[in-house]
Tab-separated table of C-alpha atoms and ligand atoms in Angstrom:
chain	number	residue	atom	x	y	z
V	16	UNK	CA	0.000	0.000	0.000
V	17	UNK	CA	1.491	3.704	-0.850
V	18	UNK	CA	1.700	5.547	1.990
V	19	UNK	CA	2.920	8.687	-0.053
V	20	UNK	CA	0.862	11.197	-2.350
V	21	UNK	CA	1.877	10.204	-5.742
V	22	UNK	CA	1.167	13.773	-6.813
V	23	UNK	CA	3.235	15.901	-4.028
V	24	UNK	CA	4.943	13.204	-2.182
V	25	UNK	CA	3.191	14.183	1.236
V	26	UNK	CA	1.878	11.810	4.162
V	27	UNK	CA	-1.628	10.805	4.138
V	28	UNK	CA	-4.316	12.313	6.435
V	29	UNK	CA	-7.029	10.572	5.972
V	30	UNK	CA	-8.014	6.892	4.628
V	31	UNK	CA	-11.410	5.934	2.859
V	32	UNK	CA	-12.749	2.585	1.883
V	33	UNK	CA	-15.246	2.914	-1.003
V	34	UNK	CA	-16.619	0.312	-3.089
V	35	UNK	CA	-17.591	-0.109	-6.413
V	36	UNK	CA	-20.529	0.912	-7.399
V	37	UNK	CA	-21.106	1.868	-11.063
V	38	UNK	CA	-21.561	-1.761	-11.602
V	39	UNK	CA	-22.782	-3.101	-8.275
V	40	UNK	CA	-19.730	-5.479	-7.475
V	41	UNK	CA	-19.693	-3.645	-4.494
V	42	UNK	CA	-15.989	-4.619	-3.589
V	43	UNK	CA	-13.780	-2.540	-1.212
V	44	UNK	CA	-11.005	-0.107	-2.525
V	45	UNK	CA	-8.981	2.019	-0.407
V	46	UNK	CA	-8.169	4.993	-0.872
V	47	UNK	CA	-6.435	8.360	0.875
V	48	UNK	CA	-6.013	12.101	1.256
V	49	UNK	CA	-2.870	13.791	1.408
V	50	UNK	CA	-2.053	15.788	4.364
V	51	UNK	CA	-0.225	18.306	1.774
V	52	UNK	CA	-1.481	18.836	-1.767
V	53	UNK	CA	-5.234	17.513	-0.283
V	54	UNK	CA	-5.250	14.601	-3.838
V	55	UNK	CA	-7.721	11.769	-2.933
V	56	UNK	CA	-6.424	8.896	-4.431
V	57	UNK	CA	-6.403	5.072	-4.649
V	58	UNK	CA	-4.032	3.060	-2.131
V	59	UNK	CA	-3.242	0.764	-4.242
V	60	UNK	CA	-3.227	0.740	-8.103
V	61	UNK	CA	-5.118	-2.878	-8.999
V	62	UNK	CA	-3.224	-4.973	-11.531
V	63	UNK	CA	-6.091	-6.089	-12.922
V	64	UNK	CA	-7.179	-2.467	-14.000
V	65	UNK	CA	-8.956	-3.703	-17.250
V	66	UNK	CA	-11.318	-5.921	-15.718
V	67	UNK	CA	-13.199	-2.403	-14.187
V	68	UNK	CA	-13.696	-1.494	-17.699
V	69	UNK	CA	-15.717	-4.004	-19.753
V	70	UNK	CA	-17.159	-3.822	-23.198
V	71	UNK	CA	-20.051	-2.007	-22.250
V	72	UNK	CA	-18.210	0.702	-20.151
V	73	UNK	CA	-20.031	3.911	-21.339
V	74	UNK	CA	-17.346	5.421	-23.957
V	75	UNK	CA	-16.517	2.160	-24.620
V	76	UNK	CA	-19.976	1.774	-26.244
V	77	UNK	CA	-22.888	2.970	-28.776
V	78	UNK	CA	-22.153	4.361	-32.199
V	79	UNK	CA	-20.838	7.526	-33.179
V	80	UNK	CA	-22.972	10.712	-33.588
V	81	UNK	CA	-25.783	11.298	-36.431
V	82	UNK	CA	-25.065	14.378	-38.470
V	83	UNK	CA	-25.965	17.368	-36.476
V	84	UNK	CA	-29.495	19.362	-37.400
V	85	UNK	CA	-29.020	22.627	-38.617
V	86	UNK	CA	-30.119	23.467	-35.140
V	87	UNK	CA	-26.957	22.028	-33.879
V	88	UNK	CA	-25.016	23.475	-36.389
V	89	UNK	CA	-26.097	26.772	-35.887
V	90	UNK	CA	-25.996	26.980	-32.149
V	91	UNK	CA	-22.371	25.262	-32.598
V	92	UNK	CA	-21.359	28.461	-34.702
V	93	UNK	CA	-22.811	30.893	-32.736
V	94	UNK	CA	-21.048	29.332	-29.436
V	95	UNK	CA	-17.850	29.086	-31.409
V	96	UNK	CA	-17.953	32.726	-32.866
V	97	UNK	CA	-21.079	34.120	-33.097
V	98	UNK	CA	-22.223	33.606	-36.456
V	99	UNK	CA	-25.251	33.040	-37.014
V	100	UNK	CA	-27.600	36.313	-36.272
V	101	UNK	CA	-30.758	35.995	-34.235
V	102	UNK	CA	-31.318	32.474	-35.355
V	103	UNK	CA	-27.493	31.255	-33.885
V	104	UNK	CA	-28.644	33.168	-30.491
V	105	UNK	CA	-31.665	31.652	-30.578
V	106	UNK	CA	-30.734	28.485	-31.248
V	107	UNK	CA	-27.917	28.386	-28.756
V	108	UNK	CA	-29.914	29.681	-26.089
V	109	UNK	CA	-32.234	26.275	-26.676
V	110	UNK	CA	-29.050	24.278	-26.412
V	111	UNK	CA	-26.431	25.484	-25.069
V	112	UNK	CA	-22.958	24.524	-26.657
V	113	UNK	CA	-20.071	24.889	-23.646
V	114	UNK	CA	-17.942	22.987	-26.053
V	115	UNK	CA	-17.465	25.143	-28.983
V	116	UNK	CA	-17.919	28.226	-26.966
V	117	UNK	CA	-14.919	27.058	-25.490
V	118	UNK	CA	-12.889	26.574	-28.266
V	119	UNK	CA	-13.712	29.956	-29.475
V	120	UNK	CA	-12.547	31.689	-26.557
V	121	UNK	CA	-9.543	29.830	-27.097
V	122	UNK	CA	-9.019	30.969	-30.170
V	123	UNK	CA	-8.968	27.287	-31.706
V	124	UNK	CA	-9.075	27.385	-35.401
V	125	UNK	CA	-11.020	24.168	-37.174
V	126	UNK	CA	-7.102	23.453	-38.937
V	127	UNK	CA	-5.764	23.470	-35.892
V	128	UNK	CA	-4.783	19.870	-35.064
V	129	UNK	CA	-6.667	18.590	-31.809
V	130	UNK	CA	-6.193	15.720	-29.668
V	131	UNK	CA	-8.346	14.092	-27.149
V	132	UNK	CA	-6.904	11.618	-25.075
V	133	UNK	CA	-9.081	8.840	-24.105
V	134	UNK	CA	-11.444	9.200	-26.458
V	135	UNK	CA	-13.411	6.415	-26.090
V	136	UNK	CA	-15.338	5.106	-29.133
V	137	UNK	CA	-14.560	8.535	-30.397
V	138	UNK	CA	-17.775	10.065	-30.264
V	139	UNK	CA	-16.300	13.857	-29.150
V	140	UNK	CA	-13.766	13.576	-32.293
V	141	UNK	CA	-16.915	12.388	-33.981
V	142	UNK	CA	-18.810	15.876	-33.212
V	143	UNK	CA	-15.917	18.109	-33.399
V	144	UNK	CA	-15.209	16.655	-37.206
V	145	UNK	CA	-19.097	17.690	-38.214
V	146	UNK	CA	-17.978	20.758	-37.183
V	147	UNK	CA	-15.046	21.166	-39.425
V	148	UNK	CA	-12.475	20.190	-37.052
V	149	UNK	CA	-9.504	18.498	-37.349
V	150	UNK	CA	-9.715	16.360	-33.956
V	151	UNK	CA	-8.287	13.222	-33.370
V	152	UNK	CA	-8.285	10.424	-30.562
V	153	UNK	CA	-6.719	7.490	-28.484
V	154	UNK	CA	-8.274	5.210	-25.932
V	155	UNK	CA	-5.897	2.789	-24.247
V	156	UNK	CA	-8.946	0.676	-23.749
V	157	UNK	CA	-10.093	0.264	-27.381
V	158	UNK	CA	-10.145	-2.689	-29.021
V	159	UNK	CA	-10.178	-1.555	-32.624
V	160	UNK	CA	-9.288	1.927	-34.510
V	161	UNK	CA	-12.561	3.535	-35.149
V	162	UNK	CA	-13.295	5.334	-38.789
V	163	UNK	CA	-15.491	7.728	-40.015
V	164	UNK	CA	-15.818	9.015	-43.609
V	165	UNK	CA	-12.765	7.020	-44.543
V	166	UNK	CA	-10.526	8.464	-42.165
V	167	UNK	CA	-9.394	7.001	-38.914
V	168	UNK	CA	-10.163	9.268	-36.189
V	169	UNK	CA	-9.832	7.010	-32.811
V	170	UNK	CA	-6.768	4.805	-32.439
V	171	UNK	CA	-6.026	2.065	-30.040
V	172	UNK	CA	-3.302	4.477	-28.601
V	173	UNK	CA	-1.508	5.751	-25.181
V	174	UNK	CA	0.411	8.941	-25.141
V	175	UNK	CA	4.074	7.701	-25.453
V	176	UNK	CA	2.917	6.327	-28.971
V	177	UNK	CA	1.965	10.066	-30.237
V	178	UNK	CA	4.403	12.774	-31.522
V	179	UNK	CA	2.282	15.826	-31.873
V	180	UNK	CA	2.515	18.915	-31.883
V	181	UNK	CA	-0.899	19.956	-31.421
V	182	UNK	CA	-2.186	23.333	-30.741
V	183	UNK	CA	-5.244	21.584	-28.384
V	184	UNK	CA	-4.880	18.155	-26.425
V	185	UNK	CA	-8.003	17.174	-23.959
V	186	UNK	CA	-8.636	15.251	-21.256
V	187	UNK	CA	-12.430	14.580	-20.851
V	188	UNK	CA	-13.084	12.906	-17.535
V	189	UNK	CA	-10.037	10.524	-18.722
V	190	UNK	CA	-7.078	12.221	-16.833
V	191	UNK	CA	-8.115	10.678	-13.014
V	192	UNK	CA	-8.354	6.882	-14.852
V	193	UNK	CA	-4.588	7.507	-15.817
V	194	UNK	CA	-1.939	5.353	-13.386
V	195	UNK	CA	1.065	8.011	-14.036
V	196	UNK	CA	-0.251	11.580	-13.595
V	197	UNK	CA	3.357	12.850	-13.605
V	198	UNK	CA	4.110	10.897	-17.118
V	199	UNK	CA	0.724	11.988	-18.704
V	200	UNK	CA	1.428	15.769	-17.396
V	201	UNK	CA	4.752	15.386	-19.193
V	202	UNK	CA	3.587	14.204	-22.029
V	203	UNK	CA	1.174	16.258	-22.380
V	204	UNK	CA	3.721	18.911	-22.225
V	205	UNK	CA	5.623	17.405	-24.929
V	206	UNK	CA	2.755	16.883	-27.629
V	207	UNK	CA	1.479	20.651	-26.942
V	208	UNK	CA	3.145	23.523	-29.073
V	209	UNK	CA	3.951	27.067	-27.800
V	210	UNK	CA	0.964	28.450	-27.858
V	211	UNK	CA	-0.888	25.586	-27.606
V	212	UNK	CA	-3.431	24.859	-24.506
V	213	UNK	CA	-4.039	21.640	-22.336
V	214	UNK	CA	-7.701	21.457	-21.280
V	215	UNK	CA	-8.366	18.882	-17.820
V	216	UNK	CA	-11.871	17.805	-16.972
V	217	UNK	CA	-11.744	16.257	-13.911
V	218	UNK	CA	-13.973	15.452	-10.908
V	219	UNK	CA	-12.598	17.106	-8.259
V	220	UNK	CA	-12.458	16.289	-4.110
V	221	UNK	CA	-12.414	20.109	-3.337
V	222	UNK	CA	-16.182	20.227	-3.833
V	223	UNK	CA	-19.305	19.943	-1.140
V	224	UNK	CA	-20.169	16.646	-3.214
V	225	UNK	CA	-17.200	15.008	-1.422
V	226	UNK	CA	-17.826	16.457	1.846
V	227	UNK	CA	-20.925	15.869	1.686
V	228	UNK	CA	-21.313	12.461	0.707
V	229	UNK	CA	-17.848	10.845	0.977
V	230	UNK	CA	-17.392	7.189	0.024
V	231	UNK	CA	-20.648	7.773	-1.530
V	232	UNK	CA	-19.763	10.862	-4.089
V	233	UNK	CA	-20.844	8.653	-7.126
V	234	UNK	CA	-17.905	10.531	-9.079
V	235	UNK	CA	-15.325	8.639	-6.843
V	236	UNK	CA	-16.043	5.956	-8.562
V	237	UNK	CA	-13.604	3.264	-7.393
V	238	UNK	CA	-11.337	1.508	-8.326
V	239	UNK	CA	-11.620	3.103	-12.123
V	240	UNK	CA	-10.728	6.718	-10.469
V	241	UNK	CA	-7.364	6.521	-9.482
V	242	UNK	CA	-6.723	10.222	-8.762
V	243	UNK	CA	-9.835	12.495	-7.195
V	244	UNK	CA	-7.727	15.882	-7.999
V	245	UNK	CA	-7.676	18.887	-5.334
V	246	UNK	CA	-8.030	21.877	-6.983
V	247	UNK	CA	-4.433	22.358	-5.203
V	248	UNK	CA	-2.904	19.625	-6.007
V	249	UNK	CA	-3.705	19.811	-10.125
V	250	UNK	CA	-2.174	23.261	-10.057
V	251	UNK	CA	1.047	21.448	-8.066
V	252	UNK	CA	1.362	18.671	-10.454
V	253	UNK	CA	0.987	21.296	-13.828
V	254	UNK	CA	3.160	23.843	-13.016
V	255	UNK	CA	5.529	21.029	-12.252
V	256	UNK	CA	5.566	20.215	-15.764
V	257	UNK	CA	5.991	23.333	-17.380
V	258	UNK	CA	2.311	24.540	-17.009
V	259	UNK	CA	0.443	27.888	-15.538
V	260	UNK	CA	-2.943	27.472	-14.861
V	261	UNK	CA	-4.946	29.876	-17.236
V	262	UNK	CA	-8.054	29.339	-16.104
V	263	UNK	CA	-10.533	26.626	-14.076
V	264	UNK	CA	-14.451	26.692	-14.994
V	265	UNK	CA	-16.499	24.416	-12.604
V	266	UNK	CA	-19.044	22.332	-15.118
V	267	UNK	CA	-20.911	20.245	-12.555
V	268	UNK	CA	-24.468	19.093	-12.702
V	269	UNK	CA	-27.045	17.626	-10.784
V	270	UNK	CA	-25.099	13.824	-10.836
V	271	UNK	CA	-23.405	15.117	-8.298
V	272	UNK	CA	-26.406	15.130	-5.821
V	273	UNK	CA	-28.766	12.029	-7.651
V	274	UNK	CA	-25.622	9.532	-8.156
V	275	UNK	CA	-24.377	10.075	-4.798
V	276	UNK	CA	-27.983	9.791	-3.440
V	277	UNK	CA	-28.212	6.282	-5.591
V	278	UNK	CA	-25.205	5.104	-3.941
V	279	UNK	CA	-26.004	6.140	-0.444
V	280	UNK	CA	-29.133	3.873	-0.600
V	281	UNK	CA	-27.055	1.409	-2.245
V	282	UNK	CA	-28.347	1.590	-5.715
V	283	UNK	CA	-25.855	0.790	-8.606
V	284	UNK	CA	-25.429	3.379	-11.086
V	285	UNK	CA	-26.397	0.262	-14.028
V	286	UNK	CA	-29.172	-1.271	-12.463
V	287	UNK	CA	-32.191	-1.916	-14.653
V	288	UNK	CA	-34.161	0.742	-15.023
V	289	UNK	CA	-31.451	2.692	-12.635
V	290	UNK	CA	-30.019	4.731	-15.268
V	291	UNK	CA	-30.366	8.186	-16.003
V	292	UNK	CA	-32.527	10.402	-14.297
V	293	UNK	CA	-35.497	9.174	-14.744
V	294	UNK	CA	-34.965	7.063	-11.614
V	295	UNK	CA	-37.730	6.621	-9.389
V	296	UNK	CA	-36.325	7.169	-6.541
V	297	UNK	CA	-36.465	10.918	-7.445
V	298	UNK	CA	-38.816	13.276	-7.597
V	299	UNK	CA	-39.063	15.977	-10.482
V	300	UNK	CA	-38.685	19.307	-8.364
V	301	UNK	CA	-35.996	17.127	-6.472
V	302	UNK	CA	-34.140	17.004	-9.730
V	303	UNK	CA	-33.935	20.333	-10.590
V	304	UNK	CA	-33.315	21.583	-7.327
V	305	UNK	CA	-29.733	19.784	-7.615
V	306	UNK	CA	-29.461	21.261	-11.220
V	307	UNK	CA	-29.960	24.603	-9.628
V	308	UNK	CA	-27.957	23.947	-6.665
V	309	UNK	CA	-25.376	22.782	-9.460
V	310	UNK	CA	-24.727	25.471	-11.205
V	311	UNK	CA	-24.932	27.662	-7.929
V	312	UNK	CA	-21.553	25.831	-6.562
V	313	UNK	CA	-20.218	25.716	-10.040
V	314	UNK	CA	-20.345	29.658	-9.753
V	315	UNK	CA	-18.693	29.573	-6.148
V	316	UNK	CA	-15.979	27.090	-7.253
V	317	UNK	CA	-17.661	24.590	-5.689
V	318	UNK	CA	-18.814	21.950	-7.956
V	319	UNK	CA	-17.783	18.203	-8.025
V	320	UNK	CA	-16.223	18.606	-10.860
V	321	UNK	CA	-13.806	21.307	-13.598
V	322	UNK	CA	-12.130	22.082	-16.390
V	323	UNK	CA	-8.744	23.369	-15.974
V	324	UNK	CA	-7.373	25.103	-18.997
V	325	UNK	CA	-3.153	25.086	-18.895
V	326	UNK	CA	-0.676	27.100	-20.949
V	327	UNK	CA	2.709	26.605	-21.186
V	328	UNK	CA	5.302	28.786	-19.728
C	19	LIG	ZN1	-0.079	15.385	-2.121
């Protein structure tokens, strides 16, 4: 058992036992919080890592995207860089696109190259393609490149087997499932050019999901989530590679409150008829009370969960 922060190198201060509970095996993981940087992470790496992540793990599965609806489209623009008049507004005020808005602020042209690391079945690079991009993927835990139109856009891939540059790479909810944070920092380092960004979405532990509901914070989500990142300690471990933190946008939603609820009554997040939030455990104004109480951490830096945006220096 490690009885050092992988991230910092501090002393724990606190131990955890959580089980696992997106699939309902319901066996016992340990994990810790370090006295120092304040990381919540797994005691002990499991050597049998794959066997948490089976063929219908959720990224792992379904198809790629349809073709987006003009809607889409047109909300995607106006996020991106407000084209699109009244009927862009209109049509992104329906459905909001964080995404491309994103990218626009960045100032991420569609030839730009792009790379999202753990991409899953590829469904992000999918989307980001429609919309003229030139995205690309790897998943570790694929078992086949995907295609689309031809071209591959998802390889079977980890980050020592790219070369980059690319002007965007992305973690989506991928980065705390990596065993080496300090390699895939590095890396990421490496594949990034000089005025390139790193974007992190991460769950993180410095949240009132975590106090709240401990072992039960359905975004701990042992033993898959290695690393529950401090809001500390991923600013420690970037500008330890090379990083300043630009910016950190809490994106949290109502999981935070209905998983964790699910898992404090000892409901599996796949049960039948478990899935999504239609659950009947919950009642409607229940629902969006969390979505409101959501977005009200989210704007207090709060929420369970982030997305860190690094530059290099
Ligand atoms: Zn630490």
């Amino acid at each position: 058992m490690s009885e050092t922060c992988r991230i910092c190198g501090g002393t724990p201060k606190a131990r955890h036992v959580a089980r696992e509970m997106m699939y309902g095996s319901r066996e016992n993981f340990a994990y810790f919080e370090c006295a120092d940087c304040g990381c919540l992470q797994i005691a002990e790496i499991p050597a049998d890592l794959a066997r948490h992540y089976p063929a219908d793990y959720y990224s792992l599965d379904g198809g790629l995207p349809k073709k987006p609806s003009w809607k889409r489209r047109l909300a995607a623009d106006w996020a991106y860089s407000r084209d699109g008049g009244l009927l862009g507004w209109a049509c992104h005020a329906l459905k909001p696109n964080r995404e491309m808005r994103l990218l626009g602020e960045l100032g991420i042209a569609r030839d730009d190259a792009i790379l999202d690391v753990g991409c899953g079945k590829g469904a992000r690079v999918a989307r980001l393609r429609q919309f003229g991009f030139r995205a690309e993927g790897i998943d570790p835990h694929l078992d086949a490149d995907v295609s689309l139109d031809g071209a591959v856009i998802a390889r079977r891939a980890t980050l020592d087997a790219v070369a980059g540059p690319y002007r965007l790479v992305m973690f989506h909810h991928s980065f705390e499932h990596l065993p080496d944070p300090h390699a895939a920092m590095a890396a990421a380092r490496r594949l990034v050019d000089r005025d390139g960004r790193v974007l992190i979405r991460v769950p993180t532990c410095s949240s009132l999901a975590w106090e709240k509901y401990g072992i039960d914070w359905v975004q701990l989500d042992a033993p898959r989530h290695l690393f529950l990142f401090s809001r500390e300690s991923l600013r420690r471990l970037a500008e330890g590679h090379g990083f300043r933190v630009e910016r950190i946008e809490d994106d949290s939603d109502g999981f935070q409150f209905w998983g964790s609820e699910m898992y404090r009554r000892d409901v599996p997040m796949n049960s039948p008829g478990a899935h999504a939030k239609k659950h009947p455990l919950f009642a409607a104004a229940e629902l969006d009370g969390w979505e409101r109480q959501a977005r009200e951490l989210n704007a207090a830096g709060r929420g369970d969960q982030f997305a860190a945006i690094l530059a290099p220096v």
